[in-house]
mmCIF file of C-alpha atoms in Angstrom:
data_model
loop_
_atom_site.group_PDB
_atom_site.id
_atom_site.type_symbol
_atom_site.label_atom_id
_atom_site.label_comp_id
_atom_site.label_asym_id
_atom_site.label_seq_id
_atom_site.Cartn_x
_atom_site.Cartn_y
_atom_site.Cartn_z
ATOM 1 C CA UNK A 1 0.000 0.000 0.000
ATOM 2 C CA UNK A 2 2.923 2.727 0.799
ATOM 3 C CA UNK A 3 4.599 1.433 -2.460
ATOM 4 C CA UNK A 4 1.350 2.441 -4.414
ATOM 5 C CA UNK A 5 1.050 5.780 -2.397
ATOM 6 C CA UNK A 6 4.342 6.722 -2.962
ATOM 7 C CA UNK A 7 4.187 5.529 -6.954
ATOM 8 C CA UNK A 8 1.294 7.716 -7.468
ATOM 9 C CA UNK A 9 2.876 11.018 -4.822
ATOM 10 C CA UNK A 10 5.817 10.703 -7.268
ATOM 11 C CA UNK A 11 2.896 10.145 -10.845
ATOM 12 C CA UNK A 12 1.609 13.537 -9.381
ATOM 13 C CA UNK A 13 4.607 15.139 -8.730
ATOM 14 C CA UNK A 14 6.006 14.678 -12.407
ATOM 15 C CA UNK A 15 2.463 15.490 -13.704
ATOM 16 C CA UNK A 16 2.633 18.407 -11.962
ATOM 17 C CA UNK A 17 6.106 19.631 -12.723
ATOM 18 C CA UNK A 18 5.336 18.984 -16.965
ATOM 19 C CA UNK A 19 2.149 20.859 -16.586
ATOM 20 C CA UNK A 20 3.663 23.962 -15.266
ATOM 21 C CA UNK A 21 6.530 23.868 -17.210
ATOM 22 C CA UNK A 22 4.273 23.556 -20.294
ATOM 23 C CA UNK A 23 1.852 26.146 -19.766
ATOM 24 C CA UNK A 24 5.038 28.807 -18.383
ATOM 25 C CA UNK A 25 6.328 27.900 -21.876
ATOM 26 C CA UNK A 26 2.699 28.347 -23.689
ATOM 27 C CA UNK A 27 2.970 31.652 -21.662
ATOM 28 C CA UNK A 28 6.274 33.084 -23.109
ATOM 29 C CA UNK A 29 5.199 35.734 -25.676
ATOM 30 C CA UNK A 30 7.780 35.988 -28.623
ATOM 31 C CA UNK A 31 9.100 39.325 -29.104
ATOM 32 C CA UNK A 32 6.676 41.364 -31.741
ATOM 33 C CA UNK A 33 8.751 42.170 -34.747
ATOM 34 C CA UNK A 34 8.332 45.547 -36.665
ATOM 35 C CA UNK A 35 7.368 46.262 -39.701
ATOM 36 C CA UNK A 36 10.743 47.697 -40.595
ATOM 37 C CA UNK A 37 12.347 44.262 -39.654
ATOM 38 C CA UNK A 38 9.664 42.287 -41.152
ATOM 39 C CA UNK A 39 10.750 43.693 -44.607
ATOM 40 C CA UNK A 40 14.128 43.754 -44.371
ATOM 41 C CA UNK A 41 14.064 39.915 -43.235
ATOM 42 C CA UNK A 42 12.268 39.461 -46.555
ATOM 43 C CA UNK A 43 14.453 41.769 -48.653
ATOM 44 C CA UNK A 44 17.465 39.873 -47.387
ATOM 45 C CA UNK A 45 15.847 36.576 -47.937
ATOM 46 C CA UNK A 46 15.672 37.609 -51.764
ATOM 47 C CA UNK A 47 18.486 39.616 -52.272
ATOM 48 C CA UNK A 48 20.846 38.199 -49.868
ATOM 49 C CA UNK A 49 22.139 39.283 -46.262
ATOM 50 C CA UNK A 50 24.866 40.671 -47.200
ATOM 51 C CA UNK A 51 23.503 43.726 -48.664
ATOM 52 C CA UNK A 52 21.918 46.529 -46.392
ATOM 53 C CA UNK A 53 19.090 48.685 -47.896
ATOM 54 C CA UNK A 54 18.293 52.399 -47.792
ATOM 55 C CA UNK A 55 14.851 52.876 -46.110
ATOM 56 C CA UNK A 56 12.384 55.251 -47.570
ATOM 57 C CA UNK A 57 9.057 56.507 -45.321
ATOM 58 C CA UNK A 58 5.769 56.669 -47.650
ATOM 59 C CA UNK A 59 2.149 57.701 -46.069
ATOM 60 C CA UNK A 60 1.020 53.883 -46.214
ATOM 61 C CA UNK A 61 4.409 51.698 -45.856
ATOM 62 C CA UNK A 62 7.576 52.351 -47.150
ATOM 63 C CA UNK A 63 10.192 51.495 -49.883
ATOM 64 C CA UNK A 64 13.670 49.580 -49.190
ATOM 65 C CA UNK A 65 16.510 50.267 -51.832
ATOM 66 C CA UNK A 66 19.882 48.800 -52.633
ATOM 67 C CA UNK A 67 22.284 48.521 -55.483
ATOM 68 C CA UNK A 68 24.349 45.458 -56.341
ATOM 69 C CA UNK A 69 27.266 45.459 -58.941
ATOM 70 C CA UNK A 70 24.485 44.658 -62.100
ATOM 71 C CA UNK A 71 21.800 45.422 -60.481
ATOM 72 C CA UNK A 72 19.800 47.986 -58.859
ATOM 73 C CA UNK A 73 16.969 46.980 -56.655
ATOM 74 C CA UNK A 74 13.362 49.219 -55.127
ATOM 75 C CA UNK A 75 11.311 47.408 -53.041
ATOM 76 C CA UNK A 76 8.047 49.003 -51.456
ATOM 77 C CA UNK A 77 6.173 47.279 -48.716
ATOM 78 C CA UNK A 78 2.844 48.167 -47.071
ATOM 79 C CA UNK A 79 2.731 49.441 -43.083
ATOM 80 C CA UNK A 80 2.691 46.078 -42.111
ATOM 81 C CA UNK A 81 5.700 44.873 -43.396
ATOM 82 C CA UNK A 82 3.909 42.953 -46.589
ATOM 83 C CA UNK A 83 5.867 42.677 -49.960
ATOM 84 C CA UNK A 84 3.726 44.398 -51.900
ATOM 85 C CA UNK A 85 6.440 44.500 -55.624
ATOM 86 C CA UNK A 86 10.292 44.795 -56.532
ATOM 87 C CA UNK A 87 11.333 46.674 -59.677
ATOM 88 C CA UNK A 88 14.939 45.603 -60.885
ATOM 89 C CA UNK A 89 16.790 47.395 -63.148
ATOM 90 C CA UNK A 90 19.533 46.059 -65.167
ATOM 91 C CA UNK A 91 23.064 46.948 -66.862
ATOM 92 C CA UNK A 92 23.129 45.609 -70.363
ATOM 93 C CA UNK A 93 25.475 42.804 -68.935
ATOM 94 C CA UNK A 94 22.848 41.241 -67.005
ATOM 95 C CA UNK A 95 20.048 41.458 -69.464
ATOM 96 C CA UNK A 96 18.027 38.283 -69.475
ATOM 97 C CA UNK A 97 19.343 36.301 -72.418
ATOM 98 C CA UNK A 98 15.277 35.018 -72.599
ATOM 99 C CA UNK A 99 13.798 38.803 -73.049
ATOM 100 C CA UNK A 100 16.862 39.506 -75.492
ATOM 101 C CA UNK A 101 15.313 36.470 -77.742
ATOM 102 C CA UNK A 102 11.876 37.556 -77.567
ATOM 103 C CA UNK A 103 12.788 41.161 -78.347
ATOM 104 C CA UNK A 104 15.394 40.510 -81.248
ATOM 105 C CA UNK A 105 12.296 37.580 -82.697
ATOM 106 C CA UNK A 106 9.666 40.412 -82.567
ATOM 107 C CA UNK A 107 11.979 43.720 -83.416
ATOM 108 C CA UNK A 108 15.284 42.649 -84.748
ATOM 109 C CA UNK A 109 16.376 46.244 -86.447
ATOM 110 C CA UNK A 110 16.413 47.811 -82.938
ATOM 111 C CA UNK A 111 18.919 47.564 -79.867
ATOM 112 C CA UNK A 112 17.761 47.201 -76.486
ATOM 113 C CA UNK A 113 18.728 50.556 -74.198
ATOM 114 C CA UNK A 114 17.059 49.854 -70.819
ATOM 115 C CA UNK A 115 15.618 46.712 -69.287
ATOM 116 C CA UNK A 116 13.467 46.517 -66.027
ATOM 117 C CA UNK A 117 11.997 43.641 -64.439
ATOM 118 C CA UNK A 118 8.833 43.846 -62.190
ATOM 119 C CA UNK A 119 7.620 41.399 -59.276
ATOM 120 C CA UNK A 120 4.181 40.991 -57.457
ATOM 121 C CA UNK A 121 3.139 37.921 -55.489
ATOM 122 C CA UNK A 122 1.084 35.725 -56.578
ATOM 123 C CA UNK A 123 2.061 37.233 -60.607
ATOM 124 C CA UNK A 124 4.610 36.082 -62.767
ATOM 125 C CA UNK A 125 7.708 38.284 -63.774
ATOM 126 C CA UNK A 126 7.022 41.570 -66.202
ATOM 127 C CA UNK A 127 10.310 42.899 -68.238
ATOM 128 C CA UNK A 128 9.889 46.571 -69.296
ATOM 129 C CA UNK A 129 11.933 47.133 -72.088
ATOM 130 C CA UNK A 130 13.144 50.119 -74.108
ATOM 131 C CA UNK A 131 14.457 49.533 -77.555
ATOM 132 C CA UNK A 132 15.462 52.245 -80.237
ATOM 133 C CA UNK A 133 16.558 52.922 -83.578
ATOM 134 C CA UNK A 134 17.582 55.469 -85.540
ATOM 135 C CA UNK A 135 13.969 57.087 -85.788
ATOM 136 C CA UNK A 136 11.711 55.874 -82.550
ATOM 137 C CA UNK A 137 11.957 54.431 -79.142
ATOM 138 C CA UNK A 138 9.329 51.539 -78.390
ATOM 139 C CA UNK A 139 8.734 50.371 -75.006
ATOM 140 C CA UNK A 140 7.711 46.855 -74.480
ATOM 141 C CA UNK A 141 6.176 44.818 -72.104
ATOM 142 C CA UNK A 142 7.410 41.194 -71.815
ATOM 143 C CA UNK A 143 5.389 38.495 -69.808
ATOM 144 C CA UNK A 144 4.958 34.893 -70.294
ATOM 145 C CA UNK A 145 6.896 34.761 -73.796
ATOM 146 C CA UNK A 146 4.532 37.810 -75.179
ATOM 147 C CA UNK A 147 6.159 40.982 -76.101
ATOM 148 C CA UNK A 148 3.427 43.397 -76.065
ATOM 149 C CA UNK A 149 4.176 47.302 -77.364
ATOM 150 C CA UNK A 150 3.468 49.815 -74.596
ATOM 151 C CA UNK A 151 4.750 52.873 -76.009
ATOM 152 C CA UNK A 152 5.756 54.514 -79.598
ATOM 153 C CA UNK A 153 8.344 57.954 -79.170
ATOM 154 C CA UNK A 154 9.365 59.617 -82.171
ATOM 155 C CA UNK A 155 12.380 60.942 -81.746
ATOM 156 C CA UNK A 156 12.818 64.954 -82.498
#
C-alpha cells in the first residue's frame, strides 16, 4: 500500500512539474517584430544578407533600396511589413538572355537601351523594355513569352 502511495505522490509530482513547465512555456510571448524588420528579413531573404538597404518613409508603408554590382533593386512594402512588388533594373550585362530572344524575334532592327523587371506575389515576372533605332523608341512589355508594345516615341 505505501509502495502504491508513494508511486502515485511521485505520478503527481512529475504530472505536476510537466504541466507547469508547459503552460510557463505556452505563456512566453515571442518578441513582436516591426514592420521595418519584417521587410528587411524578406528583402534579405531575396536579395541576400549581405547587402543593407536604404529605407524610404511613404504615407502607407515604405520602400527599401539597394544597389548590387548589375543590379539595382526598389522594393516598397505596405505598413505592415507585406511585400507588396520589386522593380529591378539592369546593366546591359545582365540582361536576361530570354527577353533579349523575344525582343530581337519580334523587333530585330532595334537595340535594347534599358531593361526593367517587375515582381508581385502571386504574378509572374514583367520585363519593361526600351528599344530604339535610328527614328523611334518603343517600349515593351514582356510576360509569359509575349512581347506586347506599350509605347511609340518619335524621336525629335
Amino acid at each position: 500500500m505505501k509502495k502504491q502511495l508513494s508511486t502515485i505522490a511521485v505520478g503527481l509530482a512529475m504530472l505536476l512539474t510537466t504541466t507547469t513547465y508547459a503552460s510557463n512555456k505556452a505563456n512566453t510571448i515571442p518578441p513582436k517584430i516591426t514592420a521595418q524588420e519584417k521587410a528587411i528579413k524578406n528583402f534579405s531573404r531575396q536579395f541576400g544578407s549581405s547587402i543593407t538597404p536604404k529605407f524610404y518613409a511613404l504615407e502607407n508603408g515604405f520602400i527599401l533600396q539597394s544597389s548590387l554590382s548589375d543590379l539595382h533593386v526598389k522594393s516598397a512594402y505596405n505598413n505592415k511589413g507585406s511585400w507588396i512588388y520589386t522593380i529591378s533594373s539592369f546593366n546591359p550585362e545582365s540582361y536576361s538572355k530570354k527577353v533579349i530572344e523575344a525582343v530581337k524575334d519580334n523587333y530585330e532592327a532595334y537595340s535594347i537601351s534599358g531593361m526593367q523587371k517587375v515582381e508581385q506575389p502571386g504574378n509572374s515576372p514583367v520585363y519593361i523594355v526600351s528599344i530604339t533605332n535610328e527614328k523611334t523608341i518603343k517600349m515593351l512589355r514582356i510576360s509569359n513569352g509575349e512581347v506586347e508594345m506599350i509605347n511609340d516615341y518619335q524621336k525629335a
